[in-house]
PDB file of C-alpha atoms in Angstrom:
ATOM      1  CA  MET L 165     -30.394 -44.979  -3.919  1.00  0.00           C
ATOM      2  CA  THR L 166     -28.367 -44.912  -6.547  1.00  0.00           C
ATOM      3  CA  ILE L 167     -29.055 -41.677  -9.179  1.00  0.00           C
ATOM      4  CA  ALA L 168     -30.442 -44.102 -12.113  1.00  0.00           C
ATOM      5  CA  GLU L 169     -32.263 -45.116  -9.302  1.00  0.00           C
ATOM      6  CA  GLN L 170     -33.608 -42.158  -8.753  1.00  0.00           C
ATOM      7  CA  GLY L 171     -34.278 -41.304 -11.964  1.00  0.00           C
ATOM      8  CA  LEU L 172     -36.341 -44.368 -12.783  1.00  0.00           C
ATOM      9  CA  ARG L 173     -38.017 -43.458  -9.521  1.00  0.00           C
ATOM     10  CA  LEU L 174     -39.438 -40.197 -10.847  1.00  0.00           C
ATOM     11  CA  GLN L 175     -39.873 -41.150 -14.018  1.00  0.00           C
ATOM     12  CA  ALA L 176     -42.260 -43.874 -12.459  1.00  0.00           C
ATOM     13  CA  ARG L 177     -44.143 -40.998 -10.490  1.00  0.00           C
ATOM     14  CA  LEU L 178     -44.486 -38.970 -13.035  1.00  0.00           C
ATOM     15  CA  ALA L 179     -46.413 -41.322 -15.240  1.00  0.00           C
ATOM     16  CA  GLY L 180     -48.370 -41.367 -11.974  1.00  0.00           C
ATOM     17  CA  ALA L 181     -49.358 -38.349 -12.073  1.00  0.00           C
ATOM     18  CA  LEU L 182     -50.097 -37.905 -15.912  1.00  0.00           C
ATOM     19  CA  TYR L 183     -51.855 -41.243 -15.502  1.00  0.00           C
ATOM     20  CA  LEU L 184     -53.901 -39.500 -11.987  1.00  0.00           C
ATOM     21  CA  LEU L 185     -55.044 -36.462 -15.076  1.00  0.00           C
ATOM     22  CA  ILE L 186     -55.750 -38.366 -17.719  1.00  0.00           C
ATOM     23  CA  ILE L 187     -58.025 -40.525 -15.289  1.00  0.00           C
ATOM     24  CA  VAL L 188     -59.451 -37.560 -13.864  1.00  0.00           C
ATOM     25  CA  LEU L 189     -59.945 -35.852 -17.736  1.00  0.00           C
ATOM     26  CA  ALA L 190     -61.731 -38.700 -18.763  1.00  0.00           C
ATOM     27  CA  GLY L 191     -63.841 -39.645 -16.032  1.00  0.00           C
ATOM     28  CA  PHE L 192     -65.080 -35.425 -16.898  1.00  0.00           C
ATOM     29  CA  ALA L 193     -65.170 -35.676 -20.201  1.00  0.00           C
ATOM     30  CA  GLU L 194     -66.962 -39.201 -20.369  1.00  0.00           C
ATOM     31  CA  GLY L 195     -68.594 -39.915 -17.106  1.00  0.00           C
ATOM     32  CA  TYR L 196     -69.777 -36.149 -16.374  1.00  0.00           C
ATOM     33  CA  VAL L 197     -70.137 -33.895 -19.675  1.00  0.00           C
ATOM     34  CA  ARG L 198     -71.533 -36.464 -22.312  1.00  0.00           C
ATOM     35  CA  SER L 199     -73.552 -38.344 -20.244  1.00  0.00           C
ATOM     36  CA  SER L 200     -75.484 -35.429 -19.394  1.00  0.00           C
ATOM     37  CA  LEU L 201     -75.330 -33.493 -22.251  1.00  0.00           C
ATOM     38  CA  VAL L 202     -75.501 -36.848 -25.033  1.00  0.00           C
ATOM     39  CA  VAL L 203     -79.130 -38.859 -24.651  1.00  0.00           C
ATOM     40  CA  PRO L 204     -79.072 -41.836 -26.978  1.00  0.00           C
ATOM     41  CA  GLY L 205     -81.224 -42.486 -29.578  1.00  0.00           C
ATOM     42  CA  GLN L 206     -82.980 -38.744 -28.562  1.00  0.00           C
ATOM     43  CA  ALA L 207     -81.832 -36.473 -31.764  1.00  0.00           C
ATOM     44  CA  ALA L 208     -83.641 -33.384 -30.326  1.00  0.00           C
ATOM     45  CA  SER L 209     -82.634 -34.476 -26.632  1.00  0.00           C
ATOM     46  CA  THR L 210     -78.886 -33.790 -27.678  1.00  0.00           C
ATOM     47  CA  ALA L 211     -79.403 -30.740 -29.569  1.00  0.00           C
ATOM     48  CA  SER L 212     -81.507 -29.310 -27.500  1.00  0.00           C
ATOM     49  CA  ASN L 213     -79.007 -29.942 -24.473  1.00  0.00           C
ATOM     50  CA  ILE L 214     -75.450 -29.146 -26.629  1.00  0.00           C
ATOM     51  CA  LEU L 215     -77.046 -25.699 -27.946  1.00  0.00           C
ATOM     52  CA  ALA L 216     -78.315 -25.555 -24.645  1.00  0.00           C
ATOM     53  CA  SER L 217     -74.431 -25.837 -22.400  1.00  0.00           C
ATOM     54  CA  PRO L 218     -71.647 -25.210 -26.009  1.00  0.00           C
ATOM     55  CA  VAL L 219     -69.163 -24.129 -23.323  1.00  0.00           C
ATOM     56  CA  LEU L 220     -69.279 -27.063 -21.358  1.00  0.00           C
ATOM     57  CA  PHE L 221     -69.691 -29.739 -24.533  1.00  0.00           C
ATOM     58  CA  ARG L 222     -66.098 -27.455 -25.827  1.00  0.00           C
ATOM     59  CA  LEU L 223     -64.551 -28.153 -21.895  1.00  0.00           C
ATOM     60  CA  GLY L 224     -65.951 -32.386 -22.690  1.00  0.00           C
ATOM     61  CA  VAL L 225     -62.987 -32.267 -25.862  1.00  0.00           C
ATOM     62  CA  ALA L 226     -60.091 -29.962 -24.505  1.00  0.00           C
ATOM     63  CA  ALA L 227     -60.178 -32.418 -21.776  1.00  0.00           C
ATOM     64  CA  ASP L 228     -60.424 -35.266 -23.578  1.00  0.00           C
ATOM     65  CA  LEU L 229     -57.338 -33.802 -26.148  1.00  0.00           C
ATOM     66  CA  THR L 230     -55.496 -32.479 -23.297  1.00  0.00           C
ATOM     67  CA  ALA L 231     -55.784 -36.643 -21.852  1.00  0.00           C
ATOM     68  CA  PHE L 232     -54.999 -38.034 -24.862  1.00  0.00           C
ATOM     69  CA  LEU L 233     -51.933 -35.614 -25.391  1.00  0.00           C
ATOM     70  CA  ALA L 234     -50.623 -36.720 -21.356  1.00  0.00           C
ATOM     71  CA  ASP L 235     -51.573 -40.246 -22.541  1.00  0.00           C
ATOM     72  CA  ALA L 236     -48.644 -40.616 -25.236  1.00  0.00           C
ATOM     73  CA  ALA L 237     -46.178 -38.815 -23.072  1.00  0.00           C
ATOM     74  CA  VAL L 238     -47.427 -41.867 -20.610  1.00  0.00           C
ATOM     75  CA  ALA L 239     -47.114 -44.405 -22.797  1.00  0.00           C
ATOM     76  CA  VAL L 240     -43.725 -43.128 -23.662  1.00  0.00           C
ATOM     77  CA  LEU L 241     -43.048 -43.792 -20.019  1.00  0.00           C
ATOM     78  CA  LEU L 242     -44.185 -47.231 -18.926  1.00  0.00           C
ATOM     79  CA  TYR L 243     -41.972 -48.424 -22.360  1.00  0.00           C
ATOM     80  CA  GLY L 244     -38.382 -46.934 -20.842  1.00  0.00           C
ATOM     81  CA  LEU L 245     -39.526 -48.470 -17.098  1.00  0.00           C
ATOM     82  CA  LEU L 246     -40.278 -51.884 -18.262  1.00  0.00           C
ATOM     83  CA  ARG L 247     -38.528 -52.160 -21.807  1.00  0.00           C
ATOM     84  CA  ALA L 248     -35.867 -53.965 -19.190  1.00  0.00           C
ATOM     85  CA  THR L 249     -38.388 -57.097 -18.882  1.00  0.00           C
ATOM     86  CA  SER L 250     -39.134 -57.731 -22.537  1.00  0.00           C
ATOM     87  CA  PRO L 251     -37.956 -55.423 -25.130  1.00  0.00           C
ATOM     88  CA  THR L 252     -40.118 -56.726 -27.985  1.00  0.00           C
ATOM     89  CA  ILE L 253     -42.797 -57.131 -26.104  1.00  0.00           C
ATOM     90  CA  ALA L 254     -42.342 -53.238 -24.376  1.00  0.00           C
ATOM     91  CA  LEU L 255     -42.599 -51.397 -28.003  1.00  0.00           C
ATOM     92  CA  LEU L 256     -45.436 -53.520 -28.851  1.00  0.00           C
ATOM     93  CA  ALA L 257     -47.304 -52.500 -25.429  1.00  0.00           C
ATOM     94  CA  LEU L 258     -46.132 -48.754 -26.220  1.00  0.00           C
ATOM     95  CA  VAL L 259     -46.815 -49.052 -30.341  1.00  0.00           C
ATOM     96  CA  PHE L 260     -50.614 -50.387 -29.402  1.00  0.00           C
ATOM     97  CA  ARG L 261     -51.354 -47.889 -26.922  1.00  0.00           C
ATOM     98  CA  LEU L 262     -50.508 -44.805 -28.735  1.00  0.00           C
ATOM     99  CA  VAL L 263     -52.372 -46.458 -31.551  1.00  0.00           C
ATOM    100  CA  ALA L 264     -55.021 -46.373 -29.317  1.00  0.00           C
ATOM    101  CA  HIS L 265     -55.778 -43.231 -27.472  1.00  0.00           C
ATOM    102  CA  PRO L 266     -53.272 -40.154 -29.241  1.00  0.00           C
ATOM    103  CA  ALA L 267     -54.301 -41.933 -32.713  1.00  0.00           C
ATOM    104  CA  ILE L 268     -57.521 -43.290 -33.435  1.00  0.00           C
ATOM    105  CA  ALA L 269     -59.043 -41.770 -30.008  1.00  0.00           C
ATOM    106  CA  ALA L 270     -57.881 -38.433 -30.829  1.00  0.00           C
ATOM    107  CA  ILE L 271     -58.977 -38.504 -34.454  1.00  0.00           C
ATOM    108  CA  ASN L 272     -62.376 -39.453 -33.298  1.00  0.00           C
ATOM    109  CA  LEU L 273     -62.455 -35.730 -31.628  1.00  0.00           C
ATOM    110  CA  LEU L 274     -63.500 -34.562 -35.091  1.00  0.00           C
ATOM    111  CA  ASN L 275     -66.896 -36.255 -34.060  1.00  0.00           C
ATOM    112  CA  PRO L 276     -68.550 -34.595 -31.068  1.00  0.00           C
ATOM    113  CA  VAL L 277     -66.537 -31.095 -33.054  1.00  0.00           C
ATOM    114  CA  ALA L 278     -68.687 -31.790 -36.638  1.00  0.00           C
ATOM    115  CA  ALA L 279     -71.685 -32.079 -34.077  1.00  0.00           C
ATOM    116  CA  LEU L 280     -71.196 -28.955 -32.380  1.00  0.00           C
ATOM    117  CA  LEU L 281     -70.604 -27.551 -35.567  1.00  0.00           C
ATOM    118  CA  VAL L 282     -73.469 -28.452 -37.620  1.00  0.00           C
ATOM    119  CA  LEU L 283     -75.974 -27.327 -34.255  1.00  0.00           C
ATOM    120  CA  GLU L 284     -74.329 -23.803 -34.066  1.00  0.00           C
ATOM    121  CA  GLY L 285     -72.007 -23.352 -36.791  1.00  0.00           C
ATOM    122  CA  PRO L 286     -73.122 -21.183 -39.564  1.00  0.00           C
ATOM    123  CA  GLY L 287     -72.068 -23.458 -42.726  1.00  0.00           C
ATOM    124  CA  PRO L 288     -73.065 -25.521 -45.881  1.00  0.00           C
ATOM    125  CA  LEU L 289     -75.455 -26.820 -43.645  1.00  0.00           C
ATOM    126  CA  SER L 290     -76.699 -24.090 -41.919  1.00  0.00           C
ATOM    127  CA  GLY L 291     -79.812 -24.029 -44.726  1.00  0.00           C
ATOM    128  CA  LEU L 292     -81.564 -27.765 -44.272  1.00  0.00           C
ATOM    129  CA  PRO L 293     -84.423 -28.216 -41.418  1.00  0.00           C
ATOM    130  CA  LEU L 294     -83.563 -28.420 -37.841  1.00  0.00           C
ATOM    131  CA  SER L 295     -84.852 -31.657 -37.548  1.00  0.00           C
ATOM    132  CA  GLU L 296     -82.149 -33.290 -40.040  1.00  0.00           C
ATOM    133  CA  ARG L 297     -79.208 -31.191 -38.543  1.00  0.00           C
ATOM    134  CA  GLU L 298     -80.067 -32.653 -34.868  1.00  0.00           C
ATOM    135  CA  GLY L 299     -80.416 -35.549 -36.371  1.00  0.00           C
ATOM    136  CA  LEU L 300     -76.349 -35.928 -38.404  1.00  0.00           C
ATOM    137  CA  ALA L 301     -75.423 -34.586 -34.802  1.00  0.00           C
ATOM    138  CA  GLN L 302     -77.275 -37.085 -32.919  1.00  0.00           C
ATOM    139  CA  LEU L 303     -75.046 -40.012 -36.103  1.00  0.00           C
ATOM    140  CA  ALA L 304     -71.605 -37.885 -35.051  1.00  0.00           C
ATOM    141  CA  MET L 305     -72.324 -37.992 -31.490  1.00  0.00           C
ATOM    142  CA  ASP L 306     -72.924 -42.138 -32.435  1.00  0.00           C
ATOM    143  CA  LEU L 307     -69.563 -43.003 -34.509  1.00  0.00           C
ATOM    144  CA  HIS L 308     -68.114 -41.175 -31.241  1.00  0.00           C
ATOM    145  CA  GLY L 309     -69.372 -43.800 -29.605  1.00  0.00           C
ATOM    146  CA  TYR L 310     -68.046 -46.774 -32.045  1.00  0.00           C
ATOM    147  CA  GLY L 311     -65.026 -45.072 -32.129  1.00  0.00           C
ATOM    148  CA  TYR L 312     -64.307 -45.000 -28.510  1.00  0.00           C
ATOM    149  CA  LEU L 313     -65.330 -48.900 -29.092  1.00  0.00           C
ATOM    150  CA  ILE L 314     -62.785 -49.316 -31.632  1.00  0.00           C
ATOM    151  CA  ALA L 315     -59.637 -47.193 -30.057  1.00  0.00           C
ATOM    152  CA  GLY L 316     -60.448 -49.703 -26.686  1.00  0.00           C
ATOM    153  CA  ALA L 317     -60.258 -52.728 -29.051  1.00  0.00           C
ATOM    154  CA  PHE L 318     -56.399 -50.909 -29.926  1.00  0.00           C
ATOM    155  CA  PHE L 319     -56.083 -50.830 -26.058  1.00  0.00           C
ATOM    156  CA  GLY L 320     -57.502 -53.350 -25.074  1.00  0.00           C
ATOM    157  CA  ILE L 321     -54.131 -55.949 -26.166  1.00  0.00           C
ATOM    158  CA  HIS L 322     -51.625 -52.685 -24.487  1.00  0.00           C
ATOM    159  CA  CYS L 323     -53.181 -53.786 -21.152  1.00  0.00           C
ATOM    160  CA  VAL L 324     -53.034 -57.445 -21.854  1.00  0.00           C
ATOM    161  CA  LEU L 325     -49.090 -57.198 -22.898  1.00  0.00           C
ATOM    162  CA  LEU L 326     -48.490 -54.257 -20.060  1.00  0.00           C
ATOM    163  CA  GLY L 327     -49.789 -56.900 -17.519  1.00  0.00           C
ATOM    164  CA  TYR L 328     -47.751 -59.380 -18.898  1.00  0.00           C
ATOM    165  CA  LEU L 329     -44.712 -57.434 -18.624  1.00  0.00           C
ATOM    166  CA  LEU L 330     -45.697 -55.942 -14.826  1.00  0.00           C
ATOM    167  CA  TRP L 331     -46.226 -59.768 -14.061  1.00  0.00           C
ATOM    168  CA  ARG L 332     -42.710 -60.115 -15.429  1.00  0.00           C
ATOM    169  CA  SER L 333     -40.788 -57.156 -13.758  1.00  0.00           C
ATOM    170  CA  PRO L 334     -39.408 -57.435 -10.808  1.00  0.00           C
ATOM    171  CA  ARG L 335     -39.575 -53.497 -10.278  1.00  0.00           C
ATOM    172  CA  PHE L 336     -43.627 -54.052  -9.828  1.00  0.00           C
ATOM    173  CA  PRO L 337     -45.753 -56.324  -7.467  1.00  0.00           C
ATOM    174  CA  GLN L 338     -47.474 -59.059  -9.557  1.00  0.00           C
ATOM    175  CA  PHE L 339     -50.680 -58.538  -8.693  1.00  0.00           C
ATOM    176  CA  LEU L 340     -51.016 -55.018 -10.872  1.00  0.00           C
ATOM    177  CA  GLY L 341     -50.384 -57.464 -13.659  1.00  0.00           C
ATOM    178  CA  ILE L 342     -53.904 -59.756 -12.862  1.00  0.00           C
ATOM    179  CA  LEU L 343     -55.360 -55.895 -12.407  1.00  0.00           C
ATOM    180  CA  MET L 344     -54.726 -55.193 -16.173  1.00  0.00           C
ATOM    181  CA  GLY L 345     -55.110 -58.381 -17.517  1.00  0.00           C
ATOM    182  CA  LEU L 346     -58.578 -57.651 -15.562  1.00  0.00           C
ATOM    183  CA  ALA L 347     -58.852 -54.683 -17.669  1.00  0.00           C
ATOM    184  CA  ALA L 348     -57.771 -55.709 -21.001  1.00  0.00           C
ATOM    185  CA  ALA L 349     -60.996 -58.249 -20.650  1.00  0.00           C
ATOM    186  CA  GLY L 350     -62.677 -55.521 -19.878  1.00  0.00           C
ATOM    187  CA  TYR L 351     -61.762 -53.271 -22.648  1.00  0.00           C
ATOM    188  CA  LEU L 352     -62.294 -56.367 -25.389  1.00  0.00           C
ATOM    189  CA  LEU L 353     -65.228 -57.997 -24.147  1.00  0.00           C
ATOM    190  CA  GLU L 354     -67.016 -54.425 -24.214  1.00  0.00           C
ATOM    191  CA  THR L 355     -65.810 -53.468 -28.113  1.00  0.00           C
ATOM    192  CA  GLY L 356     -66.565 -57.498 -28.503  1.00  0.00           C
ATOM    193  CA  SER L 357     -70.383 -57.091 -27.981  1.00  0.00           C
ATOM    194  CA  VAL L 358     -70.998 -53.907 -28.529  1.00  0.00           C
ATOM    195  CA  LEU L 359     -70.227 -54.871 -32.685  1.00  0.00           C
ATOM    196  CA  LEU L 360     -70.711 -58.269 -32.060  1.00  0.00           C
ATOM    197  CA  ALA L 361     -73.649 -59.533 -29.338  1.00  0.00           C
ATOM    198  CA  SER L 362     -75.176 -56.040 -28.567  1.00  0.00           C
ATOM    199  CA  SER L 363     -77.642 -58.560 -25.679  1.00  0.00           C
ATOM    200  CA  LEU L 364     -74.414 -57.700 -23.718  1.00  0.00           C
ATOM    201  CA  ALA L 365     -73.703 -54.353 -24.816  1.00  0.00           C
ATOM    202  CA  THR L 366     -74.657 -52.968 -21.017  1.00  0.00           C
ATOM    203  CA  LEU L 367     -73.636 -55.754 -19.018  1.00  0.00           C
ATOM    204  CA  ALA L 368     -69.992 -55.450 -20.593  1.00  0.00           C
ATOM    205  CA  ARG L 369     -70.648 -51.989 -20.522  1.00  0.00           C
ATOM    206  CA  GLN L 370     -70.611 -52.219 -16.615  1.00  0.00           C
ATOM    207  CA  MET L 371     -68.040 -54.229 -16.378  1.00  0.00           C
ATOM    208  CA  VAL L 372     -65.434 -52.278 -18.205  1.00  0.00           C
ATOM    209  CA  VAL L 373     -66.119 -49.359 -15.525  1.00  0.00           C
ATOM    210  CA  ILE L 374     -65.157 -51.872 -12.688  1.00  0.00           C
ATOM    211  CA  THR L 375     -61.849 -53.456 -14.486  1.00  0.00           C
ATOM    212  CA  ALA L 376     -60.689 -50.735 -16.119  1.00  0.00           C
ATOM    213  CA  VAL L 377     -60.856 -48.314 -12.192  1.00  0.00           C
ATOM    214  CA  ALA L 378     -59.707 -51.244 -10.672  1.00  0.00           C
ATOM    215  CA  GLY L 379     -56.382 -51.429 -13.319  1.00  0.00           C
ATOM    216  CA  GLU L 380     -55.599 -48.391 -14.417  1.00  0.00           C
ATOM    217  CA  GLY L 381     -56.703 -46.855 -11.122  1.00  0.00           C
ATOM    218  CA  GLY L 382     -54.537 -49.415  -9.483  1.00  0.00           C
ATOM    219  CA  LEU L 383     -51.267 -48.653 -11.127  1.00  0.00           C
ATOM    220  CA  CYS L 384     -51.763 -45.443 -11.486  1.00  0.00           C
ATOM    221  CA  LEU L 385     -52.268 -45.576  -7.435  1.00  0.00           C
ATOM    222  CA  TYR L 386     -49.026 -47.591  -7.041  1.00  0.00           C
ATOM    223  CA  LEU L 387     -46.867 -45.333 -10.001  1.00  0.00           C
ATOM    224  CA  LEU L 388     -48.000 -42.070  -7.786  1.00  0.00           C
ATOM    225  CA  ILE L 389     -47.172 -43.110  -4.345  1.00  0.00           C
ATOM    226  CA  CYS L 390     -44.149 -46.224  -4.762  1.00  0.00           C
ATOM    227  CA  GLY L 391     -42.807 -45.022  -7.966  1.00  0.00           C
ATOM    228  CA  VAL L 392     -40.527 -48.815  -8.766  1.00  0.00           C
ATOM    229  CA  ARG L 393     -38.591 -51.563  -6.495  1.00  0.00           C
ATOM    230  CA  SER L 394     -35.138 -50.585  -5.458  1.00  0.00           C
ATOM    231  CA  ALA L 395     -32.454 -52.857  -6.998  1.00  0.00           C
ATOM    232  CA  GLU L 396     -32.148 -55.222  -4.595  1.00  0.00           C
ATOM    233  CA  SER L 397     -35.341 -56.996  -6.117  1.00  0.00           C
ATOM    234  CA  LEU L 398     -33.886 -57.266  -9.415  1.00  0.00           C
ATOM    235  CA  ALA L 399     -32.088 -60.040  -8.381  1.00  0.00           C
ATOM    236  CA  ASP L 400     -33.121 -63.973 -10.126  1.00  0.00           C
ATOM    237  CA  ALA L 401     -34.976 -61.603 -12.149  1.00  0.00           C
ATOM    238  CA  PRO L 402     -36.486 -63.309 -15.752  1.00  0.00           C
ATOM    239  CA  THR L 403     -35.649 -61.483 -18.740  1.00  0.00           C
ATOM    240  CA  GLU L 404     -36.272 -61.972 -22.177  1.00  0.00           C
ATOM    241  CA  SER L 405     -35.062 -60.332 -25.358  1.00  0.00           C
TER     242      SER L 405
END
């Protein structure tokens, strides 16, 4: 194996390790912290839960921020691994991923921070009745949920482009491209259903969990365990400019 091949494999495994970190941190923040503290439509319960566990709530925000920082690195590493397949599409995939998570989703963290400040911090809103502050905190968390959906639209497009690149690249098995295509469908369906057809929102949220775990989890494990295929697999590889 050449030095260049070793470098690509190391780059792929670093991307896989960071991807695993992202999955763990995001799962903790969304799947454990917010799902246990935030009660949709019940401002008083949400406020009571957050005030009872402020450290856990802050850890959820910190976990998300760390995941988004790692995601910026993953975006660049994936670009480096796939740009030989199509420089233009790889660049588009990079841009959509950077906009989705390190940009929109990171700024969206201001909403849970605002909820915590409204509930426990001194400031211009501290004189408001508790019920009003609870309502504002619930609104901030609702906005945070919509922010995730907006980021999900950009990330869904990224998954479409990434799936195409993985399908075309001789460095990776084609089934990864299919899995990422399913993940893309899940993210886009979730965003579209909540914003345009709320009756399908529950089903869409269930589907996105399955498709995201299959697509992103599969890619993460392949990168971490296998890295990339050897140079011999590049024979007769399709390329485009």
